Backbone as CSV, one residue per row, in Angstrom:
resi,resn,N_x,N_y,N_z,CA_x,CA_y,CA_z,C_x,C_y,C_z
1,MET,91.288,85.129,96.754,92.426,85.872,97.315,93.584,85.838,96.333
2,GLY,94.230,87.000,96.099,95.326,87.069,95.163,96.611,86.481,95.719
3,GLN,97.542,86.158,94.826,98.785,85.521,95.256,99.710,86.471,96.017
4,LEU,99.405,87.794,95.990,100.218,88.761,96.730,99.413,89.448,97.830
5,GLU,98.347,88.825,98.254,97.459,89.424,99.251,98.223,89.841,100.505
6,GLY,98.077,91.125,100.861,98.680,91.650,102.078,100.133,92.054,101.957
7,LYS,100.772,91.810,100.823,102.183,92.140,100.663,102.366,93.622,100.319
8,LYS,103.521,94.142,100.672,103.871,95.536,100.413,104.999,95.542,99.384
9,ALA,104.777,96.236,98.278,105.714,96.157,97.162,106.141,97.533,96.675
10,VAL,107.360,97.587,96.163,107.902,98.791,95.531,108.240,98.442,94.087
11,VAL,107.812,99.297,93.156,108.167,99.119,91.750,108.831,100.404,91.272
12,LEU,110.120,100.326,90.997,110.882,101.486,90.530,111.045,101.400,89.016
13,GLY,110.735,102.513,88.338,110.765,102.537,86.883,109.367,102.474,86.308
14,ALA,108.423,103.158,86.978,107.013,103.092,86.587,106.454,104.464,86.231
15,ALA,107.309,105.338,85.698,106.886,106.716,85.438,106.584,106.993,83.970
16,SER,106.596,105.963,83.125,106.211,106.137,81.720,104.905,105.409,81.481
17,LYS,103.978,106.077,80.851,102.623,105.543,80.684,102.648,104.168,80.034
18,ASP,102.049,103.205,80.715,101.860,101.839,80.222,103.173,101.101,79.926
19,ASN,104.242,101.476,80.613,105.491,100.736,80.431,105.459,99.450,81.257
20,ILE,106.541,98.685,81.218,106.550,97.407,81.932,106.387,97.619,83.432
21,GLY,107.016,98.670,83.973,106.874,98.958,85.400,105.436,99.216,85.799
22,GLN,104.723,99.976,84.988,103.310,100.243,85.294,102.479,98.979,85.176
23,THR,102.800,98.145,84.204,102.078,96.878,84.054,102.276,95.992,85.277
24,ILE,103.508,95.938,85.767,103.809,95.156,86.975,103.049,95.716,88.170
25,ALA,103.066,97.017,88.331,102.395,97.647,89.473,100.899,97.355,89.468
26,ARG,100.288,97.444,88.306,98.843,97.180,88.216,98.535,95.723,88.550
27,LEU,99.350,94.812,88.045,99.108,93.397,88.336,99.307,93.109,89.822
28,PHE,100.366,93.640,90.413,100.604,93.423,91.840,99.411,93.906,92.664
29,ALA,98.897,95.086,92.323,97.742,95.624,93.056,96.523,94.723,92.881
30,SER,96.321,94.221,91.668,95.160,93.350,91.426,95.300,92.019,92.144
31,GLU,96.540,91.639,92.476,96.793,90.388,93.194,96.813,90.590,94.711
32,GLY,96.463,91.795,95.159,96.295,92.020,96.587,97.390,92.795,97.289
33,ALA,98.428,93.221,96.550,99.524,93.949,97.177,99.217,95.439,97.293
34,THR,99.778,96.060,98.304,99.844,97.514,98.372,101.146,97.912,97.698
35,VAL,101.074,98.848,96.750,102.225,99.124,95.904,102.642,100.593,95.971
36,LEU,103.936,100.807,96.141,104.520,102.135,96.000,105.252,102.164,94.665
37,VAL,104.818,103.050,93.758,105.466,103.183,92.457,106.436,104.350,92.495
38,ALA,107.543,104.221,91.781,108.580,105.243,91.848,109.233,105.448,90.488
39,GLY,109.832,106.605,90.343,110.526,106.973,89.121,110.883,108.441,89.176
40,ARG,111.137,109.034,88.021,111.644,110.411,87.995,110.594,111.467,87.671
41,HIS,109.359,111.048,87.315,108.354,112.010,86.868,107.101,111.903,87.728
42,GLU,106.763,112.997,88.396,105.738,112.946,89.434,104.327,112.713,88.909
43,ASP,103.920,113.422,87.855,102.520,113.365,87.423,102.044,111.954,87.082
44,PRO,102.765,111.202,86.232,102.285,109.841,85.929,102.337,108.909,87.139
45,LEU,103.281,109.139,88.041,103.353,108.317,89.245,102.170,108.581,90.164
46,ALA,101.838,109.859,90.338,100.700,110.217,91.187,99.405,109.661,90.608
47,GLU,99.288,109.733,89.286,98.087,109.219,88.624,97.973,107.703,88.805
48,LEU,99.076,107.003,88.636,99.054,105.548,88.791,98.787,105.140,90.233
49,ALA,99.414,105.838,91.176,99.201,105.513,92.589,97.731,105.664,92.967
50,GLU,97.105,106.711,92.452,95.672,106.912,92.735,94.845,105.792,92.106
51,GLU,95.207,105.409,90.883,94.472,104.358,90.172,94.494,103.031,90.923
52,ILE,95.663,102.686,91.482,95.807,101.364,92.116,95.663,101.421,93.636
53,GLY,95.373,102.606,94.165,95.199,102.734,95.611,96.480,102.550,96.382
54,GLY,97.583,103.047,95.814,98.878,102.869,96.454,99.573,104.168,96.791
55,HIS,100.870,104.159,96.716,101.707,105.311,97.071,102.684,105.566,95.930
56,TYR,103.341,106.714,95.977,104.371,106.971,94.970,105.510,107.764,95.586
57,GLY,106.670,107.689,94.930,107.831,108.455,95.364,108.716,108.776,94.180
58,LEU,109.397,109.886,94.256,110.335,110.276,93.209,111.704,109.673,93.506
59,CYS,112.333,109.125,92.481,113.636,108.491,92.697,114.376,108.331,91.379
60,ASP,115.617,108.787,91.357,116.548,108.536,90.261,117.498,107.442,90.739
61,ILE,117.454,106.278,90.112,118.224,105.129,90.598,119.731,105.369,90.557
62,THR,120.178,106.331,89.767,121.619,106.599,89.707,122.105,107.396,90.912
63,ASP,121.182,107.880,91.728,121.528,108.655,92.928,121.343,107.755,94.158
64,ASN,122.446,107.351,94.751,122.397,106.411,95.876,121.531,106.922,97.019
65,GLY,121.654,108.212,97.324,120.867,108.786,98.414,119.381,108.710,98.144
66,GLN,118.991,108.983,96.898,117.566,108.927,96.563,117.012,107.512,96.681
67,VAL,117.819,106.520,96.308,117.345,105.138,96.392,117.161,104.720,97.849
68,HIS,118.095,105.084,98.695,117.950,104.763,100.116,116.779,105.526,100.733
69,ASP,116.558,106.766,100.289,115.402,107.528,100.770,114.098,106.862,100.328
70,LEU,114.090,106.311,99.122,112.899,105.608,98.642,112.592,104.403,99.529
71,ALA,113.614,103.651,99.883,113.411,102.484,100.749,112.849,102.908,102.105
72,LYS,113.369,104.005,102.642,112.864,104.501,103.926,111.417,104.961,103.794
73,LYS,111.085,105.625,102.677,109.716,106.085,102.457,108.763,104.904,102.353
74,ALA,109.226,103.838,101.702,108.379,102.648,101.573,108.020,102.083,102.942
75,VAL,109.000,102.026,103.824,108.742,101.526,105.182,107.816,102.477,105.928
76,SER,108.047,103.780,105.760,107.210,104.771,106.432,105.763,104.698,105.950
77,ASP,105.572,104.539,104.628,104.224,104.539,104.054,103.496,103.214,104.250
78,MET,104.238,102.100,104.202,103.580,100.794,104.164,103.922,99.885,105.343
79,GLY,104.926,100.266,106.151,105.262,99.471,107.325,106.379,98.476,107.111
80,ARG,106.525,97.956,105.882,107.578,97.002,105.549,107.653,96.909,104.020
81,VAL,108.597,96.139,103.520,108.708,95.884,102.086,108.867,94.377,101.886
82,ASP,107.881,93.778,101.220,107.925,92.349,100.926,108.441,92.065,99.523
83,ALA,108.357,93.063,98.650,108.791,92.883,97.269,109.331,94.200,96.740
84,ALA,110.441,94.119,96.016,111.026,95.314,95.405,111.455,94.949,93.992
85,VAL,110.942,95.677,93.008,111.207,95.364,91.606,111.831,96.576,90.923
86,ASN,112.988,96.360,90.315,113.690,97.408,89.589,113.457,97.225,88.094
87,CYS,112.712,98.151,87.493,112.377,98.062,86.061,113.105,99.108,85.228
88,THR,114.059,99.810,85.799,114.737,100.871,85.060,115.664,100.273,84.002
89,GLY,115.922,101.052,82.955,116.832,100.566,81.921,116.926,101.529,80.762
90,TRP,117.976,101.363,79.993,118.206,102.182,78.799,118.667,101.252,77.689
91,ALA,117.898,101.197,76.601,118.201,100.288,75.493,119.197,100.940,74.539
92,LEU,120.428,101.078,74.985,121.472,101.661,74.149,121.789,100.718,72.989
93,LEU,121.596,101.222,71.777,121.936,100.476,70.566,123.143,101.161,69.947
94,ALA,124.322,100.576,70.145,125.541,101.233,69.677,126.631,100.212,69.401
95,ASN,127.278,100.373,68.272,128.440,99.570,67.937,129.538,99.820,68.960
96,LEU,130.279,98.775,69.308,131.365,98.903,70.276,132.315,100.041,69.917
97,LEU,132.660,100.163,68.643,133.641,101.156,68.217,133.075,102.572,68.228
98,GLU,131.765,102.677,68.319,131.128,103.995,68.299,130.570,104.400,69.651
99,THR,130.704,103.551,70.650,130.205,103.861,71.988,131.141,104.854,72.662
100,THR,130.589,105.984,73.086,131.400,107.020,73.703,131.593,106.738,75.185
101,GLU,132.580,107.379,75.755,132.786,107.232,77.198,131.589,107.783,77.961
102,GLU,130.983,108.831,77.422,129.781,109.390,78.059,128.656,108.360,78.078
103,ASP,128.460,107.659,76.947,127.450,106.602,76.887,127.760,105.493,77.894
104,LEU,129.032,105.109,77.949,129.431,104.022,78.837,129.215,104.393,80.299
105,ASP,129.553,105.619,80.658,129.324,106.078,82.028,127.830,106.084,82.355
106,LYS,127.040,106.562,81.407,125.594,106.675,81.635,124.956,105.302,81.838
107,ILE,125.302,104.346,80.980,124.658,103.037,81.089,125.183,102.252,82.283
108,THR,126.441,102.468,82.647,126.982,101.819,83.848,126.332,102.385,85.106
109,ASP,126.171,103.712,85.134,125.512,104.349,86.277,124.084,103.840,86.445
110,LEU,123.397,103.642,85.336,122.000,103.219,85.390,121.862,101.730,85.678
111,HIS,122.497,100.915,84.863,122.289,99.467,84.972,123.051,98.831,86.131
112,PHE,124.354,99.134,86.238,125.147,98.428,87.239,125.162,99.136,88.586
113,LYS,125.640,100.381,88.611,125.684,101.091,89.888,124.279,101.308,90.437
114,GLY,123.344,101.654,89.564,121.967,101.873,90.011,121.368,100.622,90.626
115,THR,121.592,99.486,89.979,121.092,98.226,90.534,121.762,97.919,91.866
116,HIS,123.058,98.206,91.962,123.754,98.007,93.243,123.121,98.881,94.325
117,HIS,122.834,100.146,94.011,122.152,101.026,94.969,120.828,100.402,95.417
118,PHE,120.062,99.921,94.434,118.734,99.359,94.693,118.834,98.144,95.605
119,LEU,119.734,97.243,95.276,119.899,96.041,96.097,120.358,96.392,97.500
120,GLN,121.311,97.287,97.596,121.836,97.685,98.903,120.727,98.263,99.781
121,ALA,119.914,99.148,99.206,118.861,99.811,99.985,117.789,98.832,100.443
122,PHE,117.359,97.941,99.537,116.230,97.082,99.892,116.653,95.810,100.620
123,VAL,117.878,95.355,100.421,118.382,94.275,101.278,118.483,94.771,102.713
124,LYS,118.910,95.995,102.889,119.006,96.575,104.237,117.637,96.587,104.907
125,VAL,116.627,97.069,104.198,115.275,97.110,104.761,114.789,95.707,105.092
126,MET,114.953,94.792,104.146,114.432,93.443,104.337,115.180,92.658,105.408
127,SER,116.423,93.015,105.655,117.198,92.313,106.680,116.961,92.879,108.072
128,GLU,116.355,94.075,108.150,116.124,94.710,109.451,114.677,94.626,109.906
129,GLN,113.744,94.356,108.983,112.339,94.323,109.377,112.017,93.020,110.104
130,ASP,110.870,92.988,110.734,110.460,91.831,111.515,109.086,91.359,111.038
131,PRO,108.969,90.158,110.461,110.057,89.213,110.206,110.902,89.636,109.016
132,THR,112.124,89.162,108.985,113.005,89.483,107.870,112.520,88.779,106.606
133,GLY,113.059,89.220,105.470,112.754,88.528,104.221,112.032,89.390,103.215
134,GLY,111.911,88.851,102.012,111.254,89.540,100.915,111.796,89.030,99.591
135,SER,111.276,89.579,98.528,111.688,89.171,97.189,112.156,90.403,96.421
136,ILE,113.357,90.316,95.859,113.911,91.413,95.070,114.105,90.926,93.636
137,ILE,113.659,91.746,92.702,113.786,91.427,91.280,114.385,92.628,90.561
138,THR,115.304,92.370,89.658,115.719,93.410,88.729,115.522,92.855,87.320
139,LEU,115.021,93.697,86.424,114.823,93.248,85.052,116.165,93.202,84.337
140,SER,116.466,92.056,83.761,117.650,91.913,82.934,117.198,91.893,81.481
141,SER,117.765,91.043,80.660,117.415,91.022,79.235,117.733,89.666,78.649
142,ALA,116.890,89.222,77.726,117.163,87.974,77.018,118.471,88.055,76.241
143,THR,118.932,89.264,75.944,120.163,89.413,75.157,121.398,88.943,75.915
144,THR,121.326,88.781,77.225,122.490,88.250,77.948,122.683,86.766,77.666
145,LYS,121.645,86.105,77.167,121.728,84.686,76.801,121.618,84.480,75.290
146,ALA,120.981,85.419,74.597,120.778,85.342,73.151,121.337,86.625,72.547
147,LEU,122.614,86.597,72.210,123.307,87.812,71.792,122.687,88.444,70.552
148,ILE,122.801,89.758,70.495,122.341,90.519,69.338,123.404,91.571,69.039
149,ASN,123.514,91.949,67.790,124.563,92.881,67.390,124.384,94.266,68.003
150,ASN,125.504,94.948,68.182,125.522,96.360,68.579,124.869,96.629,69.933
151,HIS,125.090,95.703,70.862,124.547,95.861,72.209,125.603,95.585,73.283
152,ALA,126.875,95.761,72.972,127.928,95.329,73.896,127.802,95.977,75.270
153,ALA,127.668,97.291,75.325,127.580,97.976,76.619,126.298,97.597,77.347
154,TYR,125.221,97.469,76.609,123.936,97.078,77.199,124.024,95.671,77.785
155,ILE,124.495,94.724,76.973,124.577,93.340,77.436,125.576,93.206,78.580
156,GLY,126.704,93.888,78.477,127.712,93.793,79.523,127.219,94.269,80.872
157,THR,126.516,95.391,80.892,126.027,95.916,82.166,124.858,95.087,82.690
158,LYS,124.033,94.560,81.793,122.937,93.697,82.246,123.474,92.387,82.837
159,ARG,124.513,91.829,82.215,125.114,90.628,82.797,125.695,90.924,84.176
160,GLY,126.222,92.119,84.324,126.746,92.509,85.633,125.672,92.496,86.701
161,THR,124.459,92.932,86.345,123.372,92.918,87.329,122.981,91.499,87.702
162,GLU,123.117,90.568,86.758,122.811,89.168,87.071,123.792,88.615,88.105
163,ALA,125.044,89.035,87.999,126.035,88.608,88.992,125.720,89.195,90.361
164,LEU,125.305,90.455,90.393,124.928,91.075,91.664,123.787,90.313,92.322
165,ILE,122.790,89.950,91.529,121.635,89.219,92.050,122.067,87.880,92.641
166,GLU,122.966,87.178,91.954,123.437,85.896,92.472,124.147,86.064,93.813
167,CYS,124.917,87.139,93.940,125.619,87.383,95.206,124.644,87.693,96.336
168,VAL,123.624,88.480,96.054,122.612,88.781,97.072,121.898,87.493,97.485
169,ALA,121.536,86.678,96.508,120.844,85.423,96.817,121.696,84.536,97.717
170,ASN,122.980,84.468,97.425,123.883,83.615,98.201,124.130,84.168,99.602
171,ASP,124.283,85.477,99.707,124.676,86.091,100.975,123.519,86.316,101.940
172,PHE,122.309,86.496,101.413,121.201,86.906,102.286,120.011,85.949,102.283
173,GLY,120.179,84.800,101.652,119.085,83.829,101.648,118.713,83.350,103.035
174,HIS,119.687,83.318,103.937,119.403,82.830,105.288,118.431,83.741,106.037
175,LEU,118.236,84.965,105.508,117.275,85.900,106.104,115.915,85.837,105.409
176,GLY,115.774,84.908,104.481,114.512,84.791,103.761,114.387,85.756,102.600
177,ILE,115.521,86.312,102.163,115.504,87.247,101.040,115.781,86.483,99.749
178,LYS,114.832,86.541,98.825,114.995,85.948,97.504,115.447,87.047,96.536
179,ALA,116.320,86.698,95.608,116.784,87.661,94.617,116.882,86.969,93.265
180,ASN,116.197,87.509,92.268,116.165,86.908,90.937,116.102,88.000,89.875
181,THR,116.444,87.626,88.644,116.219,88.537,87.524,115.113,87.978,86.644
182,VAL,114.472,88.868,85.917,113.467,88.502,84.922,113.885,89.156,83.612
183,SER,113.911,88.369,82.538,114.486,88.842,81.277,113.471,88.894,80.141
184,PRO,112.925,90.065,79.873,112.096,90.224,78.674,112.961,90.114,77.423
185,ALA,112.330,89.786,76.312,112.990,89.883,75.022,112.479,91.158,74.339
186,PHE,112.262,91.120,73.060,111.805,92.288,72.294,110.331,92.527,72.624
187,THR,110.078,93.434,73.560,108.745,93.631,74.121,108.177,94.982,73.705
188,GLU,106.947,94.996,73.265,106.320,96.265,72.905,106.089,97.090,74.169
189,SER,106.639,98.286,74.178,106.553,99.177,75.331,106.868,100.590,74.843
190,PRO,106.694,101.610,75.686,107.066,102.961,75.261,108.522,103.059,74.795
191,MET,109.408,102.256,75.394,110.830,102.319,75.041,111.098,101.768,73.643
192,THR,110.256,100.836,73.176,110.482,100.194,71.875,109.424,100.575,70.849
193,ALA,108.579,101.550,71.171,107.431,101.867,70.314,107.849,102.171,68.878
194,ASP,108.920,102.946,68.699,109.360,103.305,67.346,109.781,102.065,66.558
195,SER,110.450,101.135,67.230,110.918,99.925,66.549,109.763,99.091,66.019
196,PHE,108.665,99.044,66.758,107.530,98.232,66.339,106.825,98.783,65.105
197,HIS,107.158,100.017,64.734,106.556,100.617,63.539,107.454,100.484,62.313
198,VAL,108.634,99.888,62.482,109.532,99.681,61.344,109.057,98.457,60.562
199,PRO,108.688,98.626,59.301,108.193,97.480,58.522,109.212,96.339,58.482
200,GLY,108.743,95.142,58.747,109.588,93.963,58.656,110.409,93.653,59.888
201,LEU,110.483,94.570,60.837,111.346,94.328,62.001,110.799,93.209,62.889
202,VAL,109.532,93.281,63.225,108.934,92.233,64.055,108.999,90.885,63.333
203,ASP,108.838,90.914,62.001,108.895,89.672,61.228,110.252,88.983,61.350
204,ALA,111.307,89.759,61.565,112.636,89.160,61.725,112.760,88.416,63.043
205,PHE,112.005,88.851,64.051,112.100,88.252,65.381,111.155,87.058,65.564
206,LEU,109.990,87.098,64.973,108.955,86.101,65.251,109.409,84.643,65.087
207,PRO,110.159,84.287,64.027,110.542,82.874,63.878,111.474,82.371,64.983
208,LYS,111.993,83.268,65.797,112.926,82.883,66.857,112.213,82.463,68.146
209,TYR,110.890,82.547,68.165,110.115,82.256,69.380,109.365,80.933,69.211
210,PRO,109.793,79.863,69.872,109.116,78.576,69.735,107.611,78.642,70.032
211,LEU,107.205,79.514,70.960,105.778,79.588,71.288,104.985,80.459,70.322
212,GLY,105.646,81.009,69.305,104.917,81.602,68.195,104.554,83.069,68.288
213,ARG,104.955,83.720,69.363,104.686,85.161,69.468,105.743,85.799,70.343
214,LEU,105.876,87.125,70.214,106.760,87.868,71.099,106.155,87.914,72.493
215,ASN,107.010,88.019,73.501,106.448,88.166,74.855,105.847,89.555,75.020
216,THR,104.918,89.679,75.935,104.264,90.948,76.235,104.702,91.443,77.612
217,ALA,104.372,92.698,77.896,104.657,93.243,79.222,103.922,92.447,80.295
218,ASP,102.743,91.948,79.974,101.989,91.163,80.956,102.673,89.840,81.252
219,ASP,103.307,89.224,80.253,104.070,87.998,80.509,105.165,88.257,81.541
220,VAL,105.829,89.394,81.401,106.906,89.759,82.324,106.333,90.015,83.715
221,ALA,105.216,90.724,83.775,104.587,91.038,85.057,104.140,89.772,85.782
222,GLN,103.584,88.820,85.040,103.130,87.572,85.660,104.302,86.810,86.283
223,ALA,105.442,86.817,85.600,106.619,86.151,86.160,107.070,86.834,87.441
224,CYS,107.041,88.165,87.437,107.442,88.918,88.637,106.493,88.647,89.798
225,ALA,105.197,88.603,89.511,104.216,88.352,90.571,104.444,86.986,91.203
226,TRP,104.689,85.976,90.381,104.933,84.641,90.918,106.202,84.619,91.768
227,LEU,107.263,85.248,91.292,108.514,85.265,92.059,108.353,85.952,93.409
228,CYS,107.452,86.925,93.485,107.243,87.661,94.730,106.200,87.007,95.624
229,SER,105.598,85.930,95.146,104.621,85.219,95.960,105.326,84.194,96.834
230,ASP,104.590,83.650,97.786,105.139,82.618,98.662,105.237,81.265,97.946
231,ARG,104.696,81.198,96.730,104.717,79.942,95.975,106.071,79.682,95.321
232,ALA,106.856,80.731,95.150,108.119,80.609,94.417,109.265,80.292,95.378
233,PHE,109.761,79.070,95.307,110.878,78.658,96.159,112.142,78.592,95.303
234,LEU,112.640,79.753,94.917,113.880,79.800,94.162,114.519,81.164,94.332
235,THR,115.833,81.167,94.193,116.583,82.409,94.340,117.872,82.304,93.538
236,GLY,118.394,83.465,93.140,119.615,83.498,92.351,119.421,83.020,90.924
237,GLN,118.191,83.079,90.434,117.877,82.559,89.108,117.569,83.683,88.116
238,HIS,117.664,83.347,86.835,117.431,84.312,85.767,116.276,83.799,84.905
239,ILE,115.093,84.282,85.222,113.865,83.768,84.628,113.653,84.384,83.245
240,GLN,113.260,83.544,82.287,113.150,83.957,80.882,111.697,83.810,80.387
241,PRO,110.801,84.754,80.720,109.418,84.639,80.254,109.261,85.205,78.841
242,ASN,110.024,84.623,77.908,110.068,85.195,76.561,109.803,84.152,75.471
243,GLY,109.000,83.167,75.807,108.520,82.247,74.780,109.561,81.361,74.151
244,GLY,110.690,81.139,74.832,111.703,80.226,74.323,112.721,80.858,73.393
245,LEU,112.783,82.179,73.341,113.731,82.862,72.451,115.157,82.383,72.649
246,THR,115.536,82.152,73.905,116.932,81.803,74.177,117.313,80.429,73.611
247,LEU,116.337,79.633,73.205,116.642,78.355,72.562,117.145,78.551,71.140
248,ARG,116.664,79.598,70.485,117.005,79.819,69.073,117.911,81.020,68.848
249,GLY,117.893,81.953,69.791,118.738,83.129,69.654,118.068,84.256,68.902
250,ASN,118.504,85.462,69.189,117.975,86.631,68.492,118.420,86.654,67.037
251,PRO,117.638,87.307,66.164,118.123,87.524,64.798,119.342,88.449,64.834
252,GLN,120.247,88.275,63.892,121.420,89.130,63.823,121.172,90.271,62.832
253,ALA,122.119,91.193,62.772,121.931,92.406,61.974,121.578,92.092,60.522
254,LYS,122.247,91.102,59.955,121.985,90.771,58.541,120.565,90.232,58.352
255,ASP,120.059,89.489,59.343,118.697,88.963,59.268,117.678,90.100,59.343
256,ILE,117.938,91.040,60.239,117.031,92.176,60.414,117.041,93.047,59.160
257,GLU,118.234,93.308,58.638,118.338,94.137,57.429,117.593,93.491,56.263
258,ALA,117.703,92.182,56.121,117.025,91.485,55.033,115.513,91.562,55.186
259,SER,115.022,91.378,56.419,113.581,91.402,56.656,113.002,92.800,56.446
260,VAL,113.682,93.791,56.967,113.221,95.179,56.813,113.305,95.582,55.345
261,GLY,114.389,95.209,54.666,114.545,95.535,53.248,113.446,94.940,52.410
262,ALA,113.084,93.677,52.681,112.027,93.024,51.917,110.673,93.687,52.150
263,ALA,110.413,94.072,53.406,109.140,94.725,53.717,109.063,96.108,53.076
264,MET,110.158,96.837,53.069,110.171,98.155,52.455,109.979,98.048,50.935
265,ALA,110.626,97.048,50.334,110.485,96.859,48.903,109.050,96.519,48.533
266,GLU,108.418,95.674,49.358,107.016,95.323,49.131,106.114,96.533,49.247
267,GLN,106.399,97.395,50.229,105.609,98.628,50.371,105.760,99.527,49.164
268,ASN,106.991,99.657,48.662,107.258,100.525,47.520,106.584,100.029,46.259
269,GLU,106.538,98.690,46.118,105.883,98.108,44.951,104.381,98.327,45.005
270,GLY,103.864,98.339,46.257,102.428,98.531,46.411,102.011,99.941,46.139
């Protein structure tokens, strides 16, 4: 029997092929959960829902009404919600002095306001169902603990979501609602695919991981599955399934430039 046997779960941010959201959804289904996957693109969601024997719904997390409609659909389709995971995000790489107001509005709407919408909608469902309770997770980032250059707006809004999670954990724990964040580091996914093809870039990050490798999407999914199981007795925490990166910190811009420069020079010589 899987650790999520019989549970009903929602995974928002699962509309890109083989992204972290899809990895989480597949693992949850393999662990016995019925899963509703959601995002902004219907075809990949419908395909994934069929693959895992679940449900799907369209939802833009920046639209409060759509998020609340998603929560209602989850209850309608599955009867209740035992787990809700928010995997949405935008990896804005921008110097503070070059970040536009448009960029700032966009990332705030997605990371902070969107997460607030998500928490509001699913705390409401979990506090009204019988029995009450459930597990809510939003993906944060290792960069909130291990700073990296040119990520001010990204890190700032992600830290804001960590504060929201702590407030939910404190205010609604008496109803059996757990709320935690899970923080990937530099993870190979559709969002980072181009970066993984830059010569020398991964080499700049590898020495920062005590366990000797970058974390994978499956590492993140396994942490989420455990947090949503009955085995996890914790709330208001920021879980770091990233191989110890936060002990050493991310490489800084000069380290990355040196590593990429050396790899490019080696390629040119070859």
